[in-house]
Coordinates of C-alpha atoms in Angstrom, one line a residue:
Chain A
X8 CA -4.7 -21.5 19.0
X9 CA -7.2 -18.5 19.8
X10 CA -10.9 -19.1 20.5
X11 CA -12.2 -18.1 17.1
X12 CA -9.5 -20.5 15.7
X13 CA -10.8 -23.5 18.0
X14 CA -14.1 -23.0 17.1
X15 CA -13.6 -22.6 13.4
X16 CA -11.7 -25.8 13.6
X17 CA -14.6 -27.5 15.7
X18 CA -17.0 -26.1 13.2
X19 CA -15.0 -28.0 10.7
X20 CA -15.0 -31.4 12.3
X21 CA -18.8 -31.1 12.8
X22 CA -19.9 -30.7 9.4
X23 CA -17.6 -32.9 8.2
X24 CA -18.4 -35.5 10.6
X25 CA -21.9 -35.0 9.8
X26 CA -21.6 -35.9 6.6
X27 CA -19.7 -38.4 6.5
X28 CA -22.8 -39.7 9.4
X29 CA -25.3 -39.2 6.1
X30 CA -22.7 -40.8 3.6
X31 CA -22.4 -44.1 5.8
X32 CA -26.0 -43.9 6.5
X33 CA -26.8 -43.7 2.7
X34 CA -24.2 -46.7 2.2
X35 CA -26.5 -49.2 4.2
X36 CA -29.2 -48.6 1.9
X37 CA -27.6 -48.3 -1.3
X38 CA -24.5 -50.2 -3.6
X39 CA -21.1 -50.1 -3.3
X40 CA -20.9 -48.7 -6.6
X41 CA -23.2 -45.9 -5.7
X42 CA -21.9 -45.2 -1.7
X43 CA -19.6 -47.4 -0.9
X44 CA -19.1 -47.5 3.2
X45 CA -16.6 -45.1 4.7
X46 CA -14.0 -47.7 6.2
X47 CA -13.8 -48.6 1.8
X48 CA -12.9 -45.4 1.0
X49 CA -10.5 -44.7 4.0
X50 CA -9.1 -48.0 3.2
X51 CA -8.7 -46.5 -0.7
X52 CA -7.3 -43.2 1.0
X53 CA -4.3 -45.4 2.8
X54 CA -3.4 -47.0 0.1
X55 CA -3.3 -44.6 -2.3
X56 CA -1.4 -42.6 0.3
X57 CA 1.0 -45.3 1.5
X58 CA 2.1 -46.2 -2.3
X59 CA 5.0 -44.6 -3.8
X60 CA 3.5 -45.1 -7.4
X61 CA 0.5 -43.8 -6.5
X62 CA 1.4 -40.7 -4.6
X63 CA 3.8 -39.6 -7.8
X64 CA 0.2 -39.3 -9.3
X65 CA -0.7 -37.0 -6.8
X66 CA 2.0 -35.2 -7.1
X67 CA 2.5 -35.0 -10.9
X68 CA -0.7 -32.9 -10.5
X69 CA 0.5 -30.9 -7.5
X70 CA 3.2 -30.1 -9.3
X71 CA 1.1 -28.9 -12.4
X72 CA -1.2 -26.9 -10.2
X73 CA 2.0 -25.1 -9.1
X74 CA 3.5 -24.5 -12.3
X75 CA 0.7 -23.5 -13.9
X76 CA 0.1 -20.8 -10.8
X77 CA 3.3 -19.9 -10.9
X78 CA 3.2 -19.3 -15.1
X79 CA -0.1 -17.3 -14.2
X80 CA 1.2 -15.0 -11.5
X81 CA 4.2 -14.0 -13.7
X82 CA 2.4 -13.3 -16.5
X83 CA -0.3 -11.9 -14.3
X84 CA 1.8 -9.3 -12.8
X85 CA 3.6 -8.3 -16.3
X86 CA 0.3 -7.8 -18.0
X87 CA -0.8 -5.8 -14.8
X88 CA 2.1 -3.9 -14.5
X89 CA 1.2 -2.9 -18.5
X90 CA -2.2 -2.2 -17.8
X91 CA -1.0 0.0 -14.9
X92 CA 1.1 2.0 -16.5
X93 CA -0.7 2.4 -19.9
X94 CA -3.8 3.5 -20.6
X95 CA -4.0 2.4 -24.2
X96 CA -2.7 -0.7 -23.2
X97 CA -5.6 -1.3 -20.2
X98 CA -8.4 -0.2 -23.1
X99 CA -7.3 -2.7 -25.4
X100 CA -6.1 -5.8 -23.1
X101 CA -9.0 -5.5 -20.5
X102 CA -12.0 -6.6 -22.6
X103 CA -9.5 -9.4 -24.0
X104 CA -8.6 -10.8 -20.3
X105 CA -12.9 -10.2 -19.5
X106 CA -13.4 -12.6 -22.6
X107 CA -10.8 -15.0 -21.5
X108 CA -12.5 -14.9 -18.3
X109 CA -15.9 -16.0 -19.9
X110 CA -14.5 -19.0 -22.0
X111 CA -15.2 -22.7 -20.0
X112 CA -12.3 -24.9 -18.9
X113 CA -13.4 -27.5 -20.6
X114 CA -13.6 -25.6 -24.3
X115 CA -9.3 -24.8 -23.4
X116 CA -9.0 -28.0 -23.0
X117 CA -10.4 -29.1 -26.5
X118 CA -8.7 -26.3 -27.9
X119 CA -5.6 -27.1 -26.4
X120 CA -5.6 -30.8 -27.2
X121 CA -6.5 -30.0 -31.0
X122 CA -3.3 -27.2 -31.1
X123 CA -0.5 -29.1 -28.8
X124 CA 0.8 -32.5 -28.8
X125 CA 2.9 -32.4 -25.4
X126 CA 0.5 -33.3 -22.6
X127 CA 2.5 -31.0 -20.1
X128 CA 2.9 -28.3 -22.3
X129 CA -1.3 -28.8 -22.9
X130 CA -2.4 -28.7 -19.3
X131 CA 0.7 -26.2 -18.4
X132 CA -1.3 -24.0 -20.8
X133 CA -5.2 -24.7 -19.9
X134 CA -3.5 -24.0 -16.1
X135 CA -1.7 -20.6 -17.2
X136 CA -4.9 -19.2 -19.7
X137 CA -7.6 -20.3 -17.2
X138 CA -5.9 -18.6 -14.3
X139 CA -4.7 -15.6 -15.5
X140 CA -7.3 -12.7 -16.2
X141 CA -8.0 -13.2 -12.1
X142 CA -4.7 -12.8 -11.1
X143 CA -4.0 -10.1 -13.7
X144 CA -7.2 -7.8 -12.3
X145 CA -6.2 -9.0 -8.9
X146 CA -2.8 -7.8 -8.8
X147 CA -4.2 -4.6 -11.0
X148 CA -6.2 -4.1 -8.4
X149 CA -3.6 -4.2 -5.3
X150 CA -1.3 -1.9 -7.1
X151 CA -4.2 0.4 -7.6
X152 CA -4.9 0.1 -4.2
X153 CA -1.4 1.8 -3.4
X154 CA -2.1 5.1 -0.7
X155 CA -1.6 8.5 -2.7
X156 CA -0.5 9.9 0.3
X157 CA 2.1 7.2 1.6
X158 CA 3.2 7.4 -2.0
X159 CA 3.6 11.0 -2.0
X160 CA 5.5 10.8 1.3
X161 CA 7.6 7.8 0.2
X162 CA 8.8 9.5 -2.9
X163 CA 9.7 13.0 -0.7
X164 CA 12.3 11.1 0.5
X165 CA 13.7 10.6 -3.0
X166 CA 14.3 6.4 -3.3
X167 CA 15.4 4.5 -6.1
X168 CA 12.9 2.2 -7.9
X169 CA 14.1 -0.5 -6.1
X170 CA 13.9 1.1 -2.6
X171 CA 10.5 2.5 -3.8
X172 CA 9.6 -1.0 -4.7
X173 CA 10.4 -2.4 -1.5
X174 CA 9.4 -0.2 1.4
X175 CA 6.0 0.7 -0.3
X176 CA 5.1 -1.2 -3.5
X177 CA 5.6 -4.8 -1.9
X178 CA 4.0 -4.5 1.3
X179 CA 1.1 -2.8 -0.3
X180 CA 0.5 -5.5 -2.8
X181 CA 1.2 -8.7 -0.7
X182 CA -2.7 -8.6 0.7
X183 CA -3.8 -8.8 -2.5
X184 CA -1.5 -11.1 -4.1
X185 CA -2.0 -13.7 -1.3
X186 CA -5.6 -13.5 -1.6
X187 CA -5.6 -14.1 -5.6
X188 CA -3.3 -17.0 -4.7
X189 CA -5.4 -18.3 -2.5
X190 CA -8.6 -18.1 -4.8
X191 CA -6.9 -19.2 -8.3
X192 CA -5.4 -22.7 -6.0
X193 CA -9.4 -23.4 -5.6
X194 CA -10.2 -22.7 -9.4
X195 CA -6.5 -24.2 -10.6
X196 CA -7.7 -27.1 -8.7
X197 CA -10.6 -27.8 -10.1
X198 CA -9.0 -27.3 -13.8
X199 CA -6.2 -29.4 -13.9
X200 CA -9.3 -32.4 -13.1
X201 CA -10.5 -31.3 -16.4
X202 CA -7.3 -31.4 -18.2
X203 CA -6.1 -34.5 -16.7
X204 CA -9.1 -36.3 -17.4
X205 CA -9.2 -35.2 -20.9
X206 CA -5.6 -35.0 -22.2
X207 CA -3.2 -36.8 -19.7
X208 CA -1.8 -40.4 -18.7
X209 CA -1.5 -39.8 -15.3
X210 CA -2.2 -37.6 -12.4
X211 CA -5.2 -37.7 -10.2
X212 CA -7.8 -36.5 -12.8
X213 CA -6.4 -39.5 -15.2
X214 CA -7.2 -41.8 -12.1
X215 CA -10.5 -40.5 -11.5
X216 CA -11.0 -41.4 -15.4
X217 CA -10.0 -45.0 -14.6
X218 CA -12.3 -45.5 -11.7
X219 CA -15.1 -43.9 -13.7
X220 CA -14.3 -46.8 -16.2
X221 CA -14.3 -49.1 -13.3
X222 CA -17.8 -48.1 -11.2
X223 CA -15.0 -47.7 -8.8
X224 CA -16.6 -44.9 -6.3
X225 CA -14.6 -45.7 -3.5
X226 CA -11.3 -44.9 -5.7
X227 CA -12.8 -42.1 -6.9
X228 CA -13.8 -40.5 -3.4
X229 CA -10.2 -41.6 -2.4
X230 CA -8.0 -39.9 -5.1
X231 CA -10.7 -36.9 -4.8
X232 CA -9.9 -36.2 -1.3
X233 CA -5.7 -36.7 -2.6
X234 CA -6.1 -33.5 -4.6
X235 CA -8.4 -31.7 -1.6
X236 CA -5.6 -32.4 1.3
X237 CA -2.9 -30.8 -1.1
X238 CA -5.7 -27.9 -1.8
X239 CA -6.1 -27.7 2.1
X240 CA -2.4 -28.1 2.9
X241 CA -1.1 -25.7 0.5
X242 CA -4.3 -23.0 1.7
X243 CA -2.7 -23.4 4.9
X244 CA 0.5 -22.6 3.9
X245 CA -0.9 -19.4 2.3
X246 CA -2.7 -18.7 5.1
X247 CA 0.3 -18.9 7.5
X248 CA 2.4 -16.5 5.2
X249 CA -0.6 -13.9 4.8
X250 CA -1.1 -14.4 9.1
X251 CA 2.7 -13.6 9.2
X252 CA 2.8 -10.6 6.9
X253 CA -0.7 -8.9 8.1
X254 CA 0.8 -8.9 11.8
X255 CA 0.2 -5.6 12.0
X256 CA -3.5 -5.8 11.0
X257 CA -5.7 -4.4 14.1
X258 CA -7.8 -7.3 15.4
X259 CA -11.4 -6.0 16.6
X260 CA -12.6 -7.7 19.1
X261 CA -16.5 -8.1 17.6
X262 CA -17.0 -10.0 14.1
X263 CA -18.8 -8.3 11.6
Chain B
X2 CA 18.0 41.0 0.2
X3 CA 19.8 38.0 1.9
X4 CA 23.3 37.0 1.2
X5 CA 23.3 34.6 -2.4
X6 CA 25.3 31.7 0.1
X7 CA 22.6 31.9 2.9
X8 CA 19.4 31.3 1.0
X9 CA 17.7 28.2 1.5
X10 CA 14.7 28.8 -0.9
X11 CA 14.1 31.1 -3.9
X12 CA 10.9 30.9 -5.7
X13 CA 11.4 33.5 -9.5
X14 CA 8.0 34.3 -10.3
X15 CA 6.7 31.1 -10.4
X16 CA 3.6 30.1 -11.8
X17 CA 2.0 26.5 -11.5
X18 CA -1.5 25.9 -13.4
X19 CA -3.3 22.6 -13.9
X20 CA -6.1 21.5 -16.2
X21 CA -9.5 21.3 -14.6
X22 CA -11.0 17.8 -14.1
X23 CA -13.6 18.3 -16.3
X24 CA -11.8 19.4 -18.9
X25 CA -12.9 22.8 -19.4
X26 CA -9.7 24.6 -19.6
X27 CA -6.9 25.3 -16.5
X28 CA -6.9 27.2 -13.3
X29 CA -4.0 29.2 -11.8
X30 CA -3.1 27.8 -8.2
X31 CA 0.3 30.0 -8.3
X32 CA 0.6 33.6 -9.9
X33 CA 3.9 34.8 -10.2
X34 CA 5.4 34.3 -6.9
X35 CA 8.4 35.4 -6.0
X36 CA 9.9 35.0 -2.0
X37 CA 13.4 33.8 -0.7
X38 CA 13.7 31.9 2.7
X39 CA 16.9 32.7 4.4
X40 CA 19.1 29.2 6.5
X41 CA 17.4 28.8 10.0
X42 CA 14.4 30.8 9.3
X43 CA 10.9 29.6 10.3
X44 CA 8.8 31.3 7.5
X45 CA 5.0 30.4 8.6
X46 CA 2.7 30.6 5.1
X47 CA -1.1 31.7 6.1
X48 CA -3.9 31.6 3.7
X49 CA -7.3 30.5 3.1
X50 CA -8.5 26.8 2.2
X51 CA -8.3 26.8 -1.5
X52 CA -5.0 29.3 -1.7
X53 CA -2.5 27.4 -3.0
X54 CA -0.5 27.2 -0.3
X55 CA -0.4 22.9 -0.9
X56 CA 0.9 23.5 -4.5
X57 CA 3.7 25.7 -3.0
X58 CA 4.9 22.7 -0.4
X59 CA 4.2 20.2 -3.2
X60 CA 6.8 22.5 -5.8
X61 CA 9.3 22.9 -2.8
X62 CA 9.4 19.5 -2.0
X63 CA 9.7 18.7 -5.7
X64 CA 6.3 16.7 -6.1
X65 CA 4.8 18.8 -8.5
X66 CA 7.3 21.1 -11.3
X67 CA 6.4 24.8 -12.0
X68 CA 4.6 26.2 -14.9
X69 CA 6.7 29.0 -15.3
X70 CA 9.7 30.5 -13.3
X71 CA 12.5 29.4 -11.1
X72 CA 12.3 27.4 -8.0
X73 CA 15.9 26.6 -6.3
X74 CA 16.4 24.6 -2.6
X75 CA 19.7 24.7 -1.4
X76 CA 20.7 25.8 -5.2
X77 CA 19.3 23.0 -6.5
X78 CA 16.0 22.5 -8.9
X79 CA 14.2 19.9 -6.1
X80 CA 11.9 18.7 -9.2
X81 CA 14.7 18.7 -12.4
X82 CA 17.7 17.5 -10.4
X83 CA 15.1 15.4 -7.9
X84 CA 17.5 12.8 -6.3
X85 CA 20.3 15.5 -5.6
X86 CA 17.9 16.8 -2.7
X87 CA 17.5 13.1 -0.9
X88 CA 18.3 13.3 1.9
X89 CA 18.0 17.4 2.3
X90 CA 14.1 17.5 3.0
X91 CA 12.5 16.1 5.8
X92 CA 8.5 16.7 5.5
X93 CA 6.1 16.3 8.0
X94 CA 2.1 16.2 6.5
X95 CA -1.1 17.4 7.5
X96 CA -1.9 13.3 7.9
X97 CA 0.7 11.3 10.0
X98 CA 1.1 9.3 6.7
X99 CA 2.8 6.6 8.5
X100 CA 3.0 3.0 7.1
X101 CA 0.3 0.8 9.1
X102 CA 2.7 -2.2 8.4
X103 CA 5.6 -0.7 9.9
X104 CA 6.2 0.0 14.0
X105 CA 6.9 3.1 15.4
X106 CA 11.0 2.9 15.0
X107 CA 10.7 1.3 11.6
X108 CA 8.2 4.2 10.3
X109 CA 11.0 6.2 11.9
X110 CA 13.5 4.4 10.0
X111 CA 11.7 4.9 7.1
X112 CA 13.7 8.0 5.6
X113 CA 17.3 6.7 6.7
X114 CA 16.9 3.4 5.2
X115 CA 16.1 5.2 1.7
X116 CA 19.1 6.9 2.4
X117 CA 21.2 3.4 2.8
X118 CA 22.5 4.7 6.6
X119 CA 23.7 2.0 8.6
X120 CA 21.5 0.0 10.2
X121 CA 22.9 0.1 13.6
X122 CA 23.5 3.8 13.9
X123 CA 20.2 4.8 12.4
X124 CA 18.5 2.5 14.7
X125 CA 20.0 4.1 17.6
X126 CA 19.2 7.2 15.8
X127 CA 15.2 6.6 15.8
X128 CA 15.2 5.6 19.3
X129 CA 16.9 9.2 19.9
X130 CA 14.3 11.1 17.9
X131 CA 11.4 9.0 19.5
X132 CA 12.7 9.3 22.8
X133 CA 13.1 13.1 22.5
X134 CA 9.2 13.3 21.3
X135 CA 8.3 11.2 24.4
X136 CA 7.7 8.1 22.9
X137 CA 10.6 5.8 24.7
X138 CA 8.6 2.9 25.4
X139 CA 6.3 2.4 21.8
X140 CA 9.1 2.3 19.7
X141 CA 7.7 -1.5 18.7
X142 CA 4.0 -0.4 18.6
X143 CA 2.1 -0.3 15.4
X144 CA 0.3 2.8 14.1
X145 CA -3.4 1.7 15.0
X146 CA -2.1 1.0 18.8
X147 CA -0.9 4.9 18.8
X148 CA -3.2 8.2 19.4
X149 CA -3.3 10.4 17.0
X150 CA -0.7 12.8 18.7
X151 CA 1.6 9.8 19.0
X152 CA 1.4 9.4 15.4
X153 CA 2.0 13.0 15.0
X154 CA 5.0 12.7 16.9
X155 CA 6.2 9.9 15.3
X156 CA 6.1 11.7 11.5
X157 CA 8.1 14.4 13.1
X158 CA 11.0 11.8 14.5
X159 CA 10.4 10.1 10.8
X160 CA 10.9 13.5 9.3
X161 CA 13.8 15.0 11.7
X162 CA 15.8 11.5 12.1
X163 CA 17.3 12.3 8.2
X164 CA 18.8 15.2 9.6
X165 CA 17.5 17.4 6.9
X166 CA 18.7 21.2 6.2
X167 CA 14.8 22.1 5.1
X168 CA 11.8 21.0 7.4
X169 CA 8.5 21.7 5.1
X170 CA 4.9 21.2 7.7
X171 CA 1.8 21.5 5.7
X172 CA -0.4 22.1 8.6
X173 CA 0.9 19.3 11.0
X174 CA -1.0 19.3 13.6
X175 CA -5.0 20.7 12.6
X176 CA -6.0 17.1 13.0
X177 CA -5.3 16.9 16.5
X178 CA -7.2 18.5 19.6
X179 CA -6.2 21.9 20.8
X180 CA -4.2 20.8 23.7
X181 CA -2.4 17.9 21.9
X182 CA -1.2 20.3 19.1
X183 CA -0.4 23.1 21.1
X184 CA 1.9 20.4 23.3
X185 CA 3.6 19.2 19.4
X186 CA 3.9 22.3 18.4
X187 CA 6.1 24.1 21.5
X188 CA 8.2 20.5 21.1
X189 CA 8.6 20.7 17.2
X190 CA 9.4 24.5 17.6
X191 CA 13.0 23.8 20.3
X192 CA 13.7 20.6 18.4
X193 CA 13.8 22.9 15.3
X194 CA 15.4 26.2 16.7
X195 CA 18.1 23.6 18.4
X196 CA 18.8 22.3 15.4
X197 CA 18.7 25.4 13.5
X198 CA 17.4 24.2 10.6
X199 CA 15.3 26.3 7.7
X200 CA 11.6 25.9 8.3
X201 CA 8.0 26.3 6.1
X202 CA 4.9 25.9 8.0
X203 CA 1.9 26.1 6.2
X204 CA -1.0 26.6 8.0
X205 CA -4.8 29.0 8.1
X206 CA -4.3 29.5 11.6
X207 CA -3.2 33.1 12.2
X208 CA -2.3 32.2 16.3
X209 CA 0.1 28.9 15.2
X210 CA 1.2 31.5 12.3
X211 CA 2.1 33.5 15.1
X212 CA 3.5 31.5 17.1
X213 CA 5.9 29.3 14.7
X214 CA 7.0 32.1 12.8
X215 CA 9.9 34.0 12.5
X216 CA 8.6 35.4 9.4
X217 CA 4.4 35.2 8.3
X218 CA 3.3 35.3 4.8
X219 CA -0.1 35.5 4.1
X220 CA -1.2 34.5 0.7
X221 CA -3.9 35.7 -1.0
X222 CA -5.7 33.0 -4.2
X223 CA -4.4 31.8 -6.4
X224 CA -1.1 31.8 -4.1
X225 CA 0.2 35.6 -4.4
X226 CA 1.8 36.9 -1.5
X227 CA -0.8 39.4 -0.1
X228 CA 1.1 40.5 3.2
X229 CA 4.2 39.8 4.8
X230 CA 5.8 40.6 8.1
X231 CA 8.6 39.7 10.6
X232 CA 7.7 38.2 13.7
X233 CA 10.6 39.3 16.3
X234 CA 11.1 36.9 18.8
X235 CA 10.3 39.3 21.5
X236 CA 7.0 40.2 20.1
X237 CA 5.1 42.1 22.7
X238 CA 1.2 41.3 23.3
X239 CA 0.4 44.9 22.1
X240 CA 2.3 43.9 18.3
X241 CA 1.0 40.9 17.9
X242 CA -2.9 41.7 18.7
X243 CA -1.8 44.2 15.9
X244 CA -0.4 42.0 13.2
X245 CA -3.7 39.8 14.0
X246 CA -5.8 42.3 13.1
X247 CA -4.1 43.2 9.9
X248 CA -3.5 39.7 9.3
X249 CA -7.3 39.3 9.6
X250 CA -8.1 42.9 7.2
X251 CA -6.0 41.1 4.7
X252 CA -8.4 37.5 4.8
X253 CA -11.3 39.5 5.2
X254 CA -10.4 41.9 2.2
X255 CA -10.2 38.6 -0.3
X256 CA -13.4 37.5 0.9
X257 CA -15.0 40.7 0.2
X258 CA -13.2 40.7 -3.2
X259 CA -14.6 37.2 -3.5
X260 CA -18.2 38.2 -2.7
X261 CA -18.1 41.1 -4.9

């Protein structure tokens, strides 16, 4: 680990240590119900954790998440691909994917529950339509971003699509994609809590429902910081892939 | 006029126009040129910023197709039959152009992977090219750890390791200091003449015209060939202080046409 990384990571454990200091502070003063004390929800945390009917809660909505990012990104880079090569196509599509963009989660999800009956097919589709005007302009954007020049030179040398796409096109549009990855986890994350609570019968956002029901705030801290490890584990993951394939980035030694 | 079996380029009066950006009708880049470039000649094409001398690399190299006329490489039409050329044409630009992802043998490797070479030999290949342009050592650098004459050097291995019969420069080395492109250019020049390989350097430099050329064409806008001479390789000081100067009348008489 470098020094910036060691001090990110310290940075980390302060301000999370510090609030959790003001969250057990608040839990002397103040009801279970309202702040419960931290050894409650760690408690909460193990169990759900240690239970194999719990955990397939969790991952029922990892595995939505996913799906629905994966649906997204495919579509995402069909429609761009479209929009890229057409300009008809880009002058019609692009105010529909900005109005998309302006329409809450929560109104899919009403909308979805009144037109679908299957909850996975419901939540697979709040996932895919909530996600996918970002990674649509994002991945428009990285194949935009493609060098004239090294295009120019690339194509002197006569490849096929295929060569074309890998030795220039890929490694062009892997910064981008990564980074729309990494921002539609946050937002998909945040969704699939709405859908769940709304339109499911289990998964994490269900649960959160229950312990709403319950005045259970200790549950609900608990099965929220379920869905942030798999956010944080799976940024990681990203993170590792994007350090790997921007190797060659030049590292400055000042920080902006 | 050459021998029909040992032309490497024919341009048929060939025109090339393009629409303004604003819309207000087209502009003539190429007028009706018409020049042949013999096998193993170094033709060195001289002009003015502006002259078109880009949009005849670009229609060489088959990146941009002609208005009007004929253009053949090696008997074939590089932009109508474009894949028949891979392979042929090894370009090295005015930019290094090299891929900031990619090391120094792998932006060497570049072309010959297009080209589906083996691996092995091709590596062994780049490490040849990169060791004759004194860069044995960096094959494993990236581009932002090289100077800007490294990189130079490394689009010429890049370009050369293909083993093309046409070399095309479009002013290769007017981004680097004096002393680091008159270095390149001596080195590019015996790797070239070794090799015998066909030749187009564009540049607005009339000393590097000079001194690359076998043959100097100096084009006049849009791209017309104003004046043309042989360069012997024996040139004496005496001739080529003379071709400056006429070389120089012929700029100076389109700027005067320009002015008036």
């Amino acid at each position: 680990m470098d020094s910036v990384s060691r001090k990110r990571a310290l940075q980390f454990i302060v301000g999370t240590a510090g609030v959790a200091v003001l969250w057990q502070f608040a839990s002397l003063f103040f009801p279970d119900y309202l702040f419960p004390s931290l050894p409650q929800i760690v408690r909460r945390f193990v169990d759900i954790a240690s239970n194999g009917a719990t955990q397939i809660d969790v991952l029922t909505t990892a595995a939505r998440i996913l799906a629905g990012l994966v649906g997204a990104f495919i579509c995402g880079v069909i429609l761009a691909l479209i929009l890229n090569k057409s300009g008809s196509a880009e002058a019609y599509l692009t105010p529909v994917l900005t109005l998309l963009q302006g329409i809450p989660a929560l109104s899919w999800v009403v909308i979805a529950v009144i037109w679908f009956h299957g909850t996975e097919f419901r939540i697979f589709f709040i996932m895919v339509v909530t996600t996918l005007p970002a990674f649509t302009f994002q991945i428009l954007d990285a194949v935009r971003s493609m060098s004239k020049d090294l295009f120019e030179m690339t194509v002197a040398f006569r490849p096929t699509r295929w060569t074309m796409f890998r030795v220039l096109v890929l490694p062009t549009v892997v910064p981008g994609i990564l980074t729309a990855w990494k921002v539609n986890l946050g937002n998909a994350s945040r969704v699939v809590v709405v859908a769940e609570l709304v339109g499911a019968t289990g998964g994490v956002g269900y649960e959160l429902l229950r312990q709403q029901q319950l005045f259970d705030m200790a549950g609900a801290i608990a099965w929220t910081l379920q869905l942030v490890v798999f956010v944080l584990v799976f940024q990681g993951v990203i993170t590792a892939i994007e350090a790997w394939a921007l190797r060659w980035r030049p590292k400055s030694e000042r920080a902006i | 006029m050459a021998a029909p079996g040992s032309i490497a380029i024919t341009f048929q009066d060939v025109t090339k126009t393009f629409d303004r950006p604003d819309g207000s009708g087209q502009f003539t880049a190429v007028d009706r040129i018409s020049f042949e470039v013999t096998r193993g000649e170094i033709v060195a094409v001289l002009g003015k910023t502006g002259c078109g001398k880009s949009t005849i690399f670009n229609l060489i190299a088959g990146l941009s197709e002609p208005t009007s006329g004929r253009i053949t490489v090696e008997g074939i039409d590089p932009f109508g039959d474009f894949a028949a050329l891979r392979g042929k044409i090894g370009i090295v630009f005015q930019g290094d152009r090299l891929m900031p992802w990619r090391t120094a043998i792998d932006n060497v490797l570049l072309g010959l992977d297009i080209l589906g070479a083996d691996r092995k030999k091709s590596e062994a290949t780049a490490r040849g090219w990169l060791a004759k342009l004194g860069l044995a050592g960096h094959e494993n650098d990236y581009p932002h750890a090289l100077s800007g004459g490294m990189r130079q050097r490394v689009s010429i291995a890049r370009a050369l390791a293909v083993d093309p019969v046409l070399i095309l420069c479009d002013e290769p080395f007017s981004a680097l200091d004096e002393m680091t492109a008159q270095r390149l250019r001596a080195e590019f020049l015996r790797l070239v003449r070794e090799s015998n390989k066909t030749a187009l350097f564009i540049t607005h430099s009339i000393d590097e015209a000079l001194e690359v050329g076998d043959r100097i064409m100096v084009l006049h806008r849009p791209a017309r060939i104003a004046f043309e001479a042989k360069v012997d390789g024996t040139i004496t000081p005496e001739r080529r202080l003379e071709l400056r100067t006429r070389i120089l009348d012929v700029l100076g008489s389109e700027t005067g046409r320009e002015e008036a």
